Amino acid sequence: MPNPYFQFKRFTVRQDRCAMKVGTDGVLLGAWCGVEDAASILDIGTGTGLVALMTAQRSEAEIVAVELDESAACQAAENVKESPWQDRIKVVCSPIQSYAEQAGRGFDRIVSNPPYFQDSLKSPKEERSWARHTDSLSYGELVKAVAALLNPGGTFSVIVPTTEFADMERQASTVGLHCVRRTDVLPTPTTLSKRVLAEFSMAEDLDTKCDELIIEAAGRHQYSADYIALTRDFYLKM
């Protein structure tokens, strides 16, 4: 049984009522996305509130965290309330499609760790299927909402399976979003990339900056210097 909470250096994430628990994907996104100079941030599909809390730690921004599932949204709100940044984070329980139609504002930075299993077997638990599958939020719907809510000069940061990145990039291009930064995440030096961290912008004249991040450099739990540097402000053992 998963631990009912995950302890970070500056905050605690309780997760017993959330379908998707704290995982490496969310931590990578929260630590990697460019938010330091942002005045406003939107976290789409916040789940436990992890990425919203990480971006709050890394910035002075006002943050809105949108979550479709009511149980997860309630738990995210509780996690926010117990954090040092409760005055800067607002949790909204809503489909992002509906929120985009009525928000009446834009954001400097938008981040999302979206559903990603498009063709795999569904979980028998409906909440977990919502969290893991694109049925509730396709990449096309996601980028459409991003385009509607992103301020001029803003960026959208996302993490997706490497096998899904081409589709994400294609869908993003249909709404005028272009990849300006890409990090391929490799579990070890000898394995292929499993995830892509990507940053998109409306700017068309910027070259894409590409690099790689290896998680375990020399065996189980022997983390690379780059991974340690990226996550040391959050993980207790880094």
XYZ file of C-alpha atoms in Angstrom:
238
model
C 0.000 0.000 0.000
C 1.403 3.437 -0.914
C 2.438 5.699 1.922
C -0.468 8.053 2.774
C 1.917 11.003 2.643
C 5.209 12.063 1.055
C 7.547 14.301 3.013
C 9.586 16.910 1.161
C 12.058 19.337 2.704
C 9.613 22.235 3.023
C 6.171 20.681 2.675
C 4.181 17.463 3.048
C 1.958 15.932 0.385
C -0.868 13.757 1.696
C -2.116 11.428 -1.029
C -4.475 8.819 0.420
C -7.504 10.282 -1.421
C -5.771 10.856 -4.758
C -5.776 8.310 -7.585
C -2.290 9.249 -8.721
C 0.364 9.434 -6.014
C 3.549 11.470 -5.829
C 5.901 10.215 -8.530
C 9.090 11.044 -10.360
C 7.250 12.679 -13.271
C 5.655 15.341 -11.090
C 8.866 16.030 -9.198
C 10.817 16.377 -12.447
C 8.286 18.809 -13.883
C 8.029 20.883 -10.709
C 11.806 21.205 -10.439
C 12.504 21.720 -14.182
C 9.860 24.158 -15.397
C 10.951 27.774 -15.794
C 8.907 29.713 -13.241
C 11.325 31.808 -11.203
C 10.357 35.151 -12.785
C 6.645 34.444 -13.179
C 3.948 36.566 -11.545
C 1.191 34.006 -12.237
C 1.209 30.223 -12.731
C -1.516 27.757 -13.705
C -1.128 24.059 -12.847
C -3.473 21.935 -14.984
C -4.446 18.607 -13.403
C -2.814 19.322 -10.065
C -3.729 15.985 -8.409
C -2.188 16.115 -4.935
C -1.038 19.696 -5.533
C 2.603 18.607 -5.829
C 3.632 20.702 -8.843
C 1.757 23.754 -7.561
C 3.596 23.487 -4.240
C 6.969 23.036 -5.940
C 6.450 26.063 -8.159
C 5.360 28.082 -5.132
C 8.643 27.165 -3.420
C 10.589 28.265 -6.503
C 8.802 31.552 -7.178
C 6.825 34.451 -5.746
C 3.930 33.844 -8.141
C 0.219 33.641 -7.518
C -0.788 30.088 -8.464
C -4.062 28.523 -9.559
C -4.200 24.709 -9.417
C -7.065 23.160 -11.419
C -8.204 19.588 -10.784
C -11.128 17.648 -12.282
C -11.541 15.034 -9.528
C -13.326 16.337 -6.429
C -11.527 14.082 -3.920
C -8.113 15.001 -5.319
C -9.000 18.701 -5.398
C -10.060 18.592 -1.740
C -6.840 16.860 -0.743
C -4.756 19.293 -2.797
C -6.478 22.173 -1.008
C -5.636 20.590 2.351
C -2.006 20.117 1.311
C -1.866 23.759 0.270
C -3.419 24.886 3.558
C -0.699 23.061 5.506
C 2.112 24.533 3.384
C 4.033 27.813 3.787
C 2.366 29.182 0.614
C -1.348 28.869 1.337
C -1.840 32.588 0.650
C -0.483 32.226 -2.926
C -2.152 29.005 -4.139
C -5.819 28.588 -5.029
C -7.205 25.139 -5.855
C -10.136 25.028 -8.294
C -12.207 21.872 -8.866
C -13.168 22.048 -12.539
C -12.448 20.546 -15.953
C -9.799 22.763 -17.523
C -12.029 23.172 -20.581
C -14.689 24.874 -18.419
C -12.124 26.864 -16.457
C -10.588 28.208 -19.678
C -13.974 29.507 -20.792
C -14.658 31.457 -17.605
C -11.254 32.328 -16.110
C -11.235 35.885 -17.430
C -7.458 36.104 -17.016
C -4.177 34.777 -18.366
C -1.039 33.279 -16.836
C 2.684 33.859 -17.325
C 3.470 30.172 -16.917
C 1.302 27.087 -17.370
C 2.455 23.650 -16.232
C 0.883 20.215 -16.561
C 1.638 16.576 -15.826
C -1.252 15.368 -18.004
C -2.961 12.014 -18.518
C -0.944 10.015 -20.996
C -2.129 6.451 -21.610
C -4.066 6.659 -24.881
C -4.579 3.005 -25.845
C -3.668 0.904 -22.815
C -5.988 -1.134 -20.597
C -8.140 0.985 -18.315
C -7.913 0.633 -14.540
C -11.055 -0.796 -12.905
C -11.010 2.217 -10.566
C -12.636 5.120 -12.401
C -10.623 7.815 -10.621
C -7.310 6.210 -11.571
C -8.435 5.897 -15.180
C -9.293 9.616 -15.253
C -5.863 10.445 -13.920
C -3.909 8.142 -16.233
C -5.831 8.177 -19.536
C -6.342 10.944 -22.075
C -10.081 10.246 -22.347
C -10.837 13.056 -19.876
C -8.256 15.455 -21.337
C -6.752 14.835 -24.755
C -3.562 16.595 -25.785
C -5.623 18.598 -28.283
C -7.979 19.844 -25.569
C -5.056 20.550 -23.259
C -3.148 22.753 -25.694
C -6.348 24.520 -26.736
C -6.911 25.515 -23.100
C -3.258 26.536 -22.777
C -3.474 28.761 -25.850
C -6.558 30.464 -24.402
C -4.974 31.078 -20.998
C -1.305 31.841 -21.757
C -0.188 35.458 -21.508
C 1.875 36.953 -24.363
C 5.490 35.954 -23.805
C 4.456 33.120 -21.493
C 5.507 29.475 -21.577
C 3.831 26.101 -21.163
C 5.817 23.276 -19.542
C 4.771 19.633 -19.670
C 6.093 16.105 -19.125
C 4.972 13.279 -21.421
C 6.165 9.776 -22.337
C 8.777 9.919 -25.078
C 6.505 7.831 -27.295
C 3.796 10.517 -26.999
C 5.954 13.603 -27.532
C 5.517 13.774 -31.301
C 1.743 13.850 -30.831
C 1.995 16.530 -28.123
C 4.247 18.657 -30.339
C 1.939 18.213 -33.317
C -1.133 19.177 -31.322
C 0.680 22.179 -29.837
C 1.644 23.437 -33.291
C -2.024 23.601 -34.303
C -2.619 26.343 -31.717
C 0.624 28.222 -32.394
C 2.746 26.713 -29.629
C 6.356 25.819 -30.487
C 8.825 23.762 -28.469
C 11.669 25.994 -27.273
C 13.241 23.699 -24.665
C 13.387 19.902 -24.474
C 15.015 17.547 -21.976
C 14.995 13.817 -22.659
C 14.896 11.859 -19.392
C 16.886 8.599 -19.318
C 16.517 6.188 -16.356
C 20.174 5.120 -16.741
C 23.035 5.917 -19.164
C 22.339 2.717 -21.130
C 18.558 2.981 -21.472
C 16.479 4.937 -23.928
C 14.578 8.066 -22.978
C 11.290 7.308 -21.186
C 10.001 10.846 -20.633
C 10.326 14.230 -22.294
C 10.215 17.519 -20.413
C 9.169 20.204 -22.873
C 8.611 23.941 -22.775
C 6.432 25.612 -25.408
C 6.076 29.240 -26.425
C 4.102 31.233 -28.985
C 7.410 32.620 -30.287
C 8.188 31.198 -33.739
C 11.765 32.413 -34.178
C 13.407 30.591 -31.256
C 15.561 27.504 -31.702
C 14.781 24.496 -29.513
C 17.342 23.977 -26.744
C 17.823 20.236 -26.259
C 19.620 18.229 -23.591
C 19.407 15.000 -21.603
C 18.923 14.134 -17.942
C 20.084 10.776 -16.564
C 18.421 9.784 -13.286
C 20.554 6.885 -11.987
C 24.136 7.151 -13.203
C 25.830 4.191 -11.510
C 23.290 1.680 -10.238
C 20.126 1.576 -8.154
C 19.668 4.823 -6.169
C 23.070 6.058 -7.381
C 21.750 9.312 -8.774
C 23.498 11.469 -11.339
C 24.944 14.832 -10.353
C 22.452 16.588 -12.653
C 19.466 14.827 -11.091
C 20.689 15.628 -7.591
C 21.207 19.270 -8.517
C 17.714 19.470 -10.004
C 15.883 17.918 -7.034
C 18.036 18.698 -3.985
C 15.779 21.553 -2.822
C 12.906 19.084 -2.481
C 13.930 15.511 -1.683
C 14.980 14.883 1.914
C 17.825 12.547 0.936
C 19.393 14.735 -1.734
